[in-house]
Short mmCIF file of C-alpha atoms and ligand atoms in Angstrom, two decimals:
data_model
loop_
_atom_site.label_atom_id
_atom_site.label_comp_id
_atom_site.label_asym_id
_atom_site.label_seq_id
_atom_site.Cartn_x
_atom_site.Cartn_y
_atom_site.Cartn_z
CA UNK F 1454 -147.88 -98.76 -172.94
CA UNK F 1455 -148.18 -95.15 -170.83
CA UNK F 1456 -151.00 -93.75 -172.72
CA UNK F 1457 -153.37 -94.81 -174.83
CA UNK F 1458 -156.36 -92.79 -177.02
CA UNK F 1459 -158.49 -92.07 -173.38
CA UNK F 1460 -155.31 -90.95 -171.47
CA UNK F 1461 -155.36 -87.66 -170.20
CA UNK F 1462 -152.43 -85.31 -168.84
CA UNK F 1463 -152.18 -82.19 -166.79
CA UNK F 1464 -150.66 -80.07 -169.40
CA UNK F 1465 -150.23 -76.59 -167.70
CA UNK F 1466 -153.14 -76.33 -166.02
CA UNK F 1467 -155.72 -77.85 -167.75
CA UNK F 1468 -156.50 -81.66 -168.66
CA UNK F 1469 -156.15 -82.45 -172.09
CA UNK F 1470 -156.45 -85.72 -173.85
CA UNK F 1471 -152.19 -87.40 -174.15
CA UNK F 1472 -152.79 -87.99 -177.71
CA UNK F 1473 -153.76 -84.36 -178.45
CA UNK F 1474 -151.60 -82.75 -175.76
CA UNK F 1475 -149.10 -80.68 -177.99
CA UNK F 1476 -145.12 -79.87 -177.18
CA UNK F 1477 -142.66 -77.33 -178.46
CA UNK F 1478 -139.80 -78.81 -180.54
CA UNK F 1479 -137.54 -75.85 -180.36
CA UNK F 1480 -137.69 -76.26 -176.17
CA UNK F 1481 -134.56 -75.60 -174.60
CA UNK F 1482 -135.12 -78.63 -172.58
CA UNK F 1483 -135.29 -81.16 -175.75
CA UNK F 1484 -132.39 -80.03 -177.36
CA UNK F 1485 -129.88 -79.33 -174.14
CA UNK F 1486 -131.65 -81.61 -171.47
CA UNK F 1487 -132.39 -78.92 -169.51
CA UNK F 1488 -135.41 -79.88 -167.86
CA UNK F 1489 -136.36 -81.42 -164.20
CA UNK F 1490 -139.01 -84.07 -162.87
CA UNK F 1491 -140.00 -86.06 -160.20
CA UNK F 1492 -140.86 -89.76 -160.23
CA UNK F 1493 -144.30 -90.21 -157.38
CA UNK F 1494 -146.01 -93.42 -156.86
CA UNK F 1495 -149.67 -93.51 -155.44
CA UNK F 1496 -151.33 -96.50 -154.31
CA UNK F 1497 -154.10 -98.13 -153.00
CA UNK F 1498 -153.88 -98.08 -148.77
CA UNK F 1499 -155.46 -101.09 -147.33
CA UNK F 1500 -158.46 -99.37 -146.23
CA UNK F 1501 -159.33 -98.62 -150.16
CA UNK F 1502 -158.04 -95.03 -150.76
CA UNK F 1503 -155.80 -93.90 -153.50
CA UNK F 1504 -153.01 -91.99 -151.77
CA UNK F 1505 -149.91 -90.56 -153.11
CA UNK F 1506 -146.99 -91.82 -151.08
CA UNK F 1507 -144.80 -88.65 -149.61
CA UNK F 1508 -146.43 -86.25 -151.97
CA UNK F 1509 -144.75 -83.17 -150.45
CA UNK F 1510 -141.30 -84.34 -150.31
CA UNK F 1511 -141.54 -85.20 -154.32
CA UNK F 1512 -143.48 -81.86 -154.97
CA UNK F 1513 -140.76 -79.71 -152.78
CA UNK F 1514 -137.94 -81.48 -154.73
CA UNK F 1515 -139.25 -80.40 -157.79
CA UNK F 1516 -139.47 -77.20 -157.14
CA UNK F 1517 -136.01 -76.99 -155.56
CA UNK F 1518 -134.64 -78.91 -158.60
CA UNK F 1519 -135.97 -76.19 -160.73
CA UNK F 1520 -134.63 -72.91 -158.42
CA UNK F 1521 -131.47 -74.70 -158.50
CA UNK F 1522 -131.55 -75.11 -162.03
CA UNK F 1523 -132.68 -70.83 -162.74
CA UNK F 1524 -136.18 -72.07 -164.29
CA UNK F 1525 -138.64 -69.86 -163.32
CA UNK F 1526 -141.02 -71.89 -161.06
CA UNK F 1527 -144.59 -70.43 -160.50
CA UNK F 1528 -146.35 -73.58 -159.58
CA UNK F 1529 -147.71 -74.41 -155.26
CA UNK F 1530 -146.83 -77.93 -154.25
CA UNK F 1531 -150.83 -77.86 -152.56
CA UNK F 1532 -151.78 -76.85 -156.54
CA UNK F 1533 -149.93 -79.78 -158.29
CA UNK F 1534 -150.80 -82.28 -155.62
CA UNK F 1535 -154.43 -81.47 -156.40
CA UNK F 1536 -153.96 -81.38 -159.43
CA UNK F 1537 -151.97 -85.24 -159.29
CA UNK F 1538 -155.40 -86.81 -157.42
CA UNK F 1539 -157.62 -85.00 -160.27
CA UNK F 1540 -155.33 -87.00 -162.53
CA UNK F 1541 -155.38 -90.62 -161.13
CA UNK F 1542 -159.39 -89.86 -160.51
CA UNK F 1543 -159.83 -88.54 -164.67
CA UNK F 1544 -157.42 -92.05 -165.65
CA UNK F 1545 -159.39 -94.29 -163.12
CA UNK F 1546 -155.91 -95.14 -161.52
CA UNK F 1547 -155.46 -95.92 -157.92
CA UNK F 1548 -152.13 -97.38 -158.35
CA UNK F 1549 -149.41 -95.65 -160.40
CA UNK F 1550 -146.81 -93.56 -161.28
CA UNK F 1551 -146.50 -90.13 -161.87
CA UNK F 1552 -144.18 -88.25 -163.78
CA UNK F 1553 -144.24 -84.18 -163.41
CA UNK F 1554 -141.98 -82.51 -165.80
CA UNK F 1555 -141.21 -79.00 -165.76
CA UNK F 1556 -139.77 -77.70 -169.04
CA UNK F 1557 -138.60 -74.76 -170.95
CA UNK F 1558 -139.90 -72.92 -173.85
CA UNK F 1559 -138.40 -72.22 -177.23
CA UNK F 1560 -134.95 -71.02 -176.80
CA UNK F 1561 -132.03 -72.21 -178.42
CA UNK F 1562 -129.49 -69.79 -176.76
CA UNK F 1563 -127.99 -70.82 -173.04
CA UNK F 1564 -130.12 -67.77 -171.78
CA UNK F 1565 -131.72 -67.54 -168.85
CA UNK F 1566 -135.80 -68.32 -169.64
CA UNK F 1567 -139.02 -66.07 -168.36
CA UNK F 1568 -141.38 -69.03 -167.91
CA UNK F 1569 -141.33 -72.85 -167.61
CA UNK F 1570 -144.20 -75.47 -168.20
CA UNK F 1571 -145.20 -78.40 -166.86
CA UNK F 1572 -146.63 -81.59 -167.60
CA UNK F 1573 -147.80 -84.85 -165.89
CA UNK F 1574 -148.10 -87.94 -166.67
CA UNK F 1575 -149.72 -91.07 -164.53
CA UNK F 1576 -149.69 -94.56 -165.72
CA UNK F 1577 -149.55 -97.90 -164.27
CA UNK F 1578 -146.27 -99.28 -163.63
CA UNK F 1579 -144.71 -102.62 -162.50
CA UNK F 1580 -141.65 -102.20 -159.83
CA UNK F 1581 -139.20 -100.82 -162.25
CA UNK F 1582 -135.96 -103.16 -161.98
CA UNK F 1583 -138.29 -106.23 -161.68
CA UNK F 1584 -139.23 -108.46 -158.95
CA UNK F 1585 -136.37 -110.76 -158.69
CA UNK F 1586 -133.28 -110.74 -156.73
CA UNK F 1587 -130.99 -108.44 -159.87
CA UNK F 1588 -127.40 -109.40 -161.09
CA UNK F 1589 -125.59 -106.37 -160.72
CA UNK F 1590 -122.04 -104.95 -162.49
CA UNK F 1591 -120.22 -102.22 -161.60
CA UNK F 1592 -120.40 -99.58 -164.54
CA UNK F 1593 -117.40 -98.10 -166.47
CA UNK F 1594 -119.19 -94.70 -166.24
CA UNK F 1595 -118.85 -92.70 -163.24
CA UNK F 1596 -122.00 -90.70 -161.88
CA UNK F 1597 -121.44 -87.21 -162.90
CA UNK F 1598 -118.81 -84.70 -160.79
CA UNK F 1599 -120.85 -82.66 -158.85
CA UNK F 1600 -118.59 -79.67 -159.69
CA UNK F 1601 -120.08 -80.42 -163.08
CA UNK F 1602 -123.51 -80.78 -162.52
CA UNK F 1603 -126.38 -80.25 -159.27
CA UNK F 1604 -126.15 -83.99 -158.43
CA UNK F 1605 -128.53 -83.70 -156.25
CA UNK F 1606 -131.26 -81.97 -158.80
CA UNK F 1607 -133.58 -84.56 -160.37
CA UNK F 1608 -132.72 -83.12 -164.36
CA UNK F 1609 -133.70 -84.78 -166.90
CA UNK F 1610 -130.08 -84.96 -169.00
CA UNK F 1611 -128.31 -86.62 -165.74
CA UNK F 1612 -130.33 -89.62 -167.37
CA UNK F 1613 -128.40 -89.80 -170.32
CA UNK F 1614 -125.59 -90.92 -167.98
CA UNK F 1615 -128.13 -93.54 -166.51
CA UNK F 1616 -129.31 -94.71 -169.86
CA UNK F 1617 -125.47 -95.43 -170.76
CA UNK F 1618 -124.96 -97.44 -167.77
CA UNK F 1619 -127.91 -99.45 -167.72
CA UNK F 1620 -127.36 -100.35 -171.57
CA UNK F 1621 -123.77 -101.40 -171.15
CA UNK F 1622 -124.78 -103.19 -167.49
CA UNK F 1623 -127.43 -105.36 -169.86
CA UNK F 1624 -125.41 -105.63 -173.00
CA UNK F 1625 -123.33 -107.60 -170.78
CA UNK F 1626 -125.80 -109.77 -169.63
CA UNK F 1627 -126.33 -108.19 -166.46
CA UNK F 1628 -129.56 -106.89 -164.74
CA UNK F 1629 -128.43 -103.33 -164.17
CA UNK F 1630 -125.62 -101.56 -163.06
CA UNK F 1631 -123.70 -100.21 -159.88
CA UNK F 1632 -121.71 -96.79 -160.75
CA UNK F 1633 -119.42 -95.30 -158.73
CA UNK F 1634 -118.38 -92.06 -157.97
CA UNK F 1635 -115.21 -89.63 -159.55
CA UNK F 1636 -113.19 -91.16 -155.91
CA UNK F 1637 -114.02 -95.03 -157.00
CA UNK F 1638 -116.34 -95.14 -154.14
CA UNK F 1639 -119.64 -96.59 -154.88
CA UNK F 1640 -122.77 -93.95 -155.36
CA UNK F 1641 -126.24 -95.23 -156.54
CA UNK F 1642 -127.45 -97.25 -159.56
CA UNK F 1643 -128.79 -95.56 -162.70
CA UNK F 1644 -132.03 -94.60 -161.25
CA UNK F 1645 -132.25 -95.90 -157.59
CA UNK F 1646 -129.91 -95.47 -154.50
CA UNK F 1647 -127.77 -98.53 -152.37
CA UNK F 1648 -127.48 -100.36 -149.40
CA UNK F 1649 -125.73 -102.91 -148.28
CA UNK F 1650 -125.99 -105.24 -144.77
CA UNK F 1651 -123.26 -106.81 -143.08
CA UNK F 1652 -123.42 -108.53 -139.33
CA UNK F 1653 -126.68 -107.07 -138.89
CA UNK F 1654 -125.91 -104.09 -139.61
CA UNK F 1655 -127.06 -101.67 -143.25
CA UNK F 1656 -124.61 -99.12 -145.11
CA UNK F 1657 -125.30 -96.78 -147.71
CA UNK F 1658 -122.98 -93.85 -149.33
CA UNK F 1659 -124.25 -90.40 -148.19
CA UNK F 1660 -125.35 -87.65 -149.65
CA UNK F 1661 -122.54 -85.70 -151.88
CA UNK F 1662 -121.95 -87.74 -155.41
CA UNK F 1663 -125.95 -89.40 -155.29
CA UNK F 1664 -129.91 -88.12 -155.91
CA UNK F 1665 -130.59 -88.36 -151.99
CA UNK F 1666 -134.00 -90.57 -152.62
CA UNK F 1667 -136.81 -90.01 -150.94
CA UNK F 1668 -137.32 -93.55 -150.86
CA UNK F 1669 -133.61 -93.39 -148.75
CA UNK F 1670 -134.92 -91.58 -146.27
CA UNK F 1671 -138.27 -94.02 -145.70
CA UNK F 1672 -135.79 -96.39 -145.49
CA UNK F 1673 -133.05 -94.82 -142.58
CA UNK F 1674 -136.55 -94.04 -140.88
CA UNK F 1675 -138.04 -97.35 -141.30
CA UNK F 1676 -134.13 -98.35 -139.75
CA UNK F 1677 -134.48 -96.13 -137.19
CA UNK F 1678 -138.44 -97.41 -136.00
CA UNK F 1679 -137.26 -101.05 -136.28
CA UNK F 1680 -133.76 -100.74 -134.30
CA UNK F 1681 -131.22 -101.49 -137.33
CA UNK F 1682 -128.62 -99.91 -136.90
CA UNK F 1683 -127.42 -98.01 -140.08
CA UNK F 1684 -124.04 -95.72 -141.16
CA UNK F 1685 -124.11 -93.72 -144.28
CA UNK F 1686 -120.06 -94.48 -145.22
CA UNK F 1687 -117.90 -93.98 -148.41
CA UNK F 1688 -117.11 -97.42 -149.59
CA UNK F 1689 -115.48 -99.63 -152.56
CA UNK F 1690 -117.34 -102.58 -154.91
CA UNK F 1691 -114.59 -104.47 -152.95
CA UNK F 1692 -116.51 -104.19 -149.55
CA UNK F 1693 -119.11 -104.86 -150.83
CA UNK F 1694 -118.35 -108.19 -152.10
CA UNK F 1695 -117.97 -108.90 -148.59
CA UNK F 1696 -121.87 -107.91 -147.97
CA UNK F 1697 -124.35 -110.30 -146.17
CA UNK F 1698 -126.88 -108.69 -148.73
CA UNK F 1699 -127.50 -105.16 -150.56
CA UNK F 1700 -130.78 -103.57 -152.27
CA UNK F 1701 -131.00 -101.05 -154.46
CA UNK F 1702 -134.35 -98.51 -153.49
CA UNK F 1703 -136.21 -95.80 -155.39
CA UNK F 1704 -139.86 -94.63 -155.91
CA UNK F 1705 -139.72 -96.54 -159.14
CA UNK F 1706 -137.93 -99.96 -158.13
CA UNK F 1707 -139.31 -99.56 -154.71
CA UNK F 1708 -136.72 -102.17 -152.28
CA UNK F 1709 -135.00 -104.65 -154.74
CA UNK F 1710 -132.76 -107.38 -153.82
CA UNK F 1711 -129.50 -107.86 -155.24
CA UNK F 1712 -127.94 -111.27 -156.18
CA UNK F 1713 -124.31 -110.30 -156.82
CA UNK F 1714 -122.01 -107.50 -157.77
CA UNK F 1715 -119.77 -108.49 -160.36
CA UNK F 1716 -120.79 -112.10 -160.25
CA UNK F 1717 -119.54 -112.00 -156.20
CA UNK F 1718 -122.73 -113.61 -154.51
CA UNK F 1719 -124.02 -112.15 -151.41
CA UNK F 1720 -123.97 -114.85 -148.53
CA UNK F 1721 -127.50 -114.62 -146.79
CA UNK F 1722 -130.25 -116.07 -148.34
CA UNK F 1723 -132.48 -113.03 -149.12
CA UNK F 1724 -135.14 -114.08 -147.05
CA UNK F 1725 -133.14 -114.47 -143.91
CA UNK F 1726 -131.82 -110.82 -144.40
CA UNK F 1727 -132.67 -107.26 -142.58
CA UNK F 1728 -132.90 -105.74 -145.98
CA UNK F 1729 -136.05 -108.55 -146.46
CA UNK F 1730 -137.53 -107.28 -143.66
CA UNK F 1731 -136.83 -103.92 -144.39
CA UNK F 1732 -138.72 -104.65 -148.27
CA UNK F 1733 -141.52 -105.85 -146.65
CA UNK F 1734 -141.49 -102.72 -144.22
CA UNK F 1735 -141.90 -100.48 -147.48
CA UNK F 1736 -144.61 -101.88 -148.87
CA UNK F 1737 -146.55 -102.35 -145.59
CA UNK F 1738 -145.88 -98.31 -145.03
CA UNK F 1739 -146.55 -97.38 -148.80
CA UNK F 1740 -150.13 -98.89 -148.22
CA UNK F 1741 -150.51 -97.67 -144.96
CA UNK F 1742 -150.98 -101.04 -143.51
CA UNK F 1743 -148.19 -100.62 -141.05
CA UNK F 1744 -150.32 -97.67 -139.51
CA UNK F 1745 -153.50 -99.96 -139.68
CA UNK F 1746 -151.82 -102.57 -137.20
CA UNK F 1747 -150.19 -99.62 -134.57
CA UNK F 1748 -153.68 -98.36 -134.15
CA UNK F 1749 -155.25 -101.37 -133.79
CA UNK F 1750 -152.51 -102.42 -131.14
CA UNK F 1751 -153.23 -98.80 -129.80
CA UNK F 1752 -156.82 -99.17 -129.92
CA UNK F 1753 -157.32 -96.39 -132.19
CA UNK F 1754 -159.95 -95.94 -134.77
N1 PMP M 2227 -130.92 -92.15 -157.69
C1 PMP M 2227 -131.28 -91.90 -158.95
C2 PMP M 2227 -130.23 -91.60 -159.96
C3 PMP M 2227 -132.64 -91.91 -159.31
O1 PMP M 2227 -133.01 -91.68 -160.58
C4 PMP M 2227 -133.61 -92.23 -158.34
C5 PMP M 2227 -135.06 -92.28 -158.70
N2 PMP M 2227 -135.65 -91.01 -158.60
C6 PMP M 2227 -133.18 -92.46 -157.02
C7 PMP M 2227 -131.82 -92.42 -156.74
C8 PMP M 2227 -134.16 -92.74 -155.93
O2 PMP M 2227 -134.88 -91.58 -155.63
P1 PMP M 2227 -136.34 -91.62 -155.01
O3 PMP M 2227 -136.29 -92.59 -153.89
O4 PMP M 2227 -136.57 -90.24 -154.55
O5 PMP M 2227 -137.27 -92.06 -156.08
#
């Protein structure tokens, strides 16, 4: 399913085949989760080129997760974007998603490392919560104190809190799950951030207890280009039972409608909603076809 016996990886600097690619199974960042990545989509604009969609803002985040995490990071975000288009160009991919993964060598102590590695992946990959509107339940786990852990770092063993979320979410018979943060107010879903609409109007919980998305931000710009007004608020499951409609977003799920919370269905239809037209704004900018139709309205070539 993500590789097969052709696949190759950027494996610290060079491109090796996946299935030969080797890894260390006394890394620190196997046993103790102590590792960071990035999730990066490219795709293919409407004029035909393979472009990876806000390939700075992922590449800076990784290296900030790292320095925030004391791993040694030695890497240029110009060198690993390169090295990314190399990548899609060696796996004939236009559309996909990439996974960088910076991890640490053998070390089974809590000590401070002298060098990190890094891998990454590309593969092709279908939005990942689905295409249809999701039935979502609010999670008995929490998202994890951020006097406990850099909230805010993309690490790889904040995902274990995901995974248990999601499982118990679908276990139930749900789609995925809604978790909230150590004050009951709602943060982000397992692995993409929230919004809700109401009277016109879109909310999301800022940042604080959440992974501030980069796929948040396109969407409080895309907000701010297309007049709707937004408020990042603290605010309870119980508000947002009262929503008009909510999404979840992230470079993985890209913008997904939600159904329900807790079986409480939202009242617009979702194609009468902002947050459609909001959806629809993503994928038109993701493809560059948004900038297509300014310039020809601009007269630009
Ligand atoms: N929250 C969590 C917990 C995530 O895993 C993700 C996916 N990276 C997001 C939010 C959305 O982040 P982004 O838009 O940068 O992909």
């Amino acid at each position: 399913m993500y590789y097969n016996e052709n696949t190759i990886l950027y494996l610290n600097g060079e491109f090796v085949k996946a299935s030969e690619a080797k890894a260390d199974f006394y890394s620190q960042s196997l046993h103790y989760g102590y590792g960071v990545f990035e999730g990066i989509r490219s795709y293919e604009t409407v004029k035909g080129e393979t472009k990876i969609f806000k390939a700075i803002a992922h590449f800076e985040r990784l290296r900030a997760s790292a320095l925030s995490l004391n791993m040694p990071y030695d890497y240029t975000t110009r060198e690993l974007i390169d090295a990314t288009y190399t990548l899609l160009e060696k796996n004939n991919l236009k559309d996909a998603y990439i996974r960088p993964l910076v991890y640490a060598p053998a070390n089974m102590s809590f000590n401070l490392n002298h060098e990190s590695f890094i891998v990454i992946e590309a593969w092709k990959m279908e939005p990942f919560l689905g295409k249809k509107l999701l039935r979502v339940r609010t999670s008995s786990f929490q998202r994890p104190n951020p006097k406990a852990f850099k909230i805010e770092v993309k690490a790889t063993g904040h995902y274990v809190n995901s995974i248990l979320a999601s499982q118990e979410a679908k276990a139930a018979g749900f789609d995925e799950a809604l978790l909230l943060d150590m004050h009951g107010y709602v943060a982000e879903g397992p692995g993409a951030n929230v919004f809700y609409e109401k009277g016109g109007k879109m909310f999301t919980p800022p940042p604080g207890n959440i992974l501030p998305g980069i796929t948040r931000d396109t969407l409080i710009e895309l907000c701010d280009e297309m007049n709707i007004p937004l408020e990042e608020k603290h605010f309870t499951p119980a508000e947002m039972y009262e929503a008009d409609a909510a999404f979840f977003c992230g470079t993985g799920a890209e913008v997904i409608g939600i159904q329900s919370l807790d079986d409480n269905a939202f009242c617009l239809e979702w194609n009468e909603t902002f947050s459609k037209m909001l959806q629809d704004a993503y994928a038109d900018k993701v493809r560059e076809n948004q900038k297509v139709l300014l310039n020809e309205i601009l007269g630009v070539e």
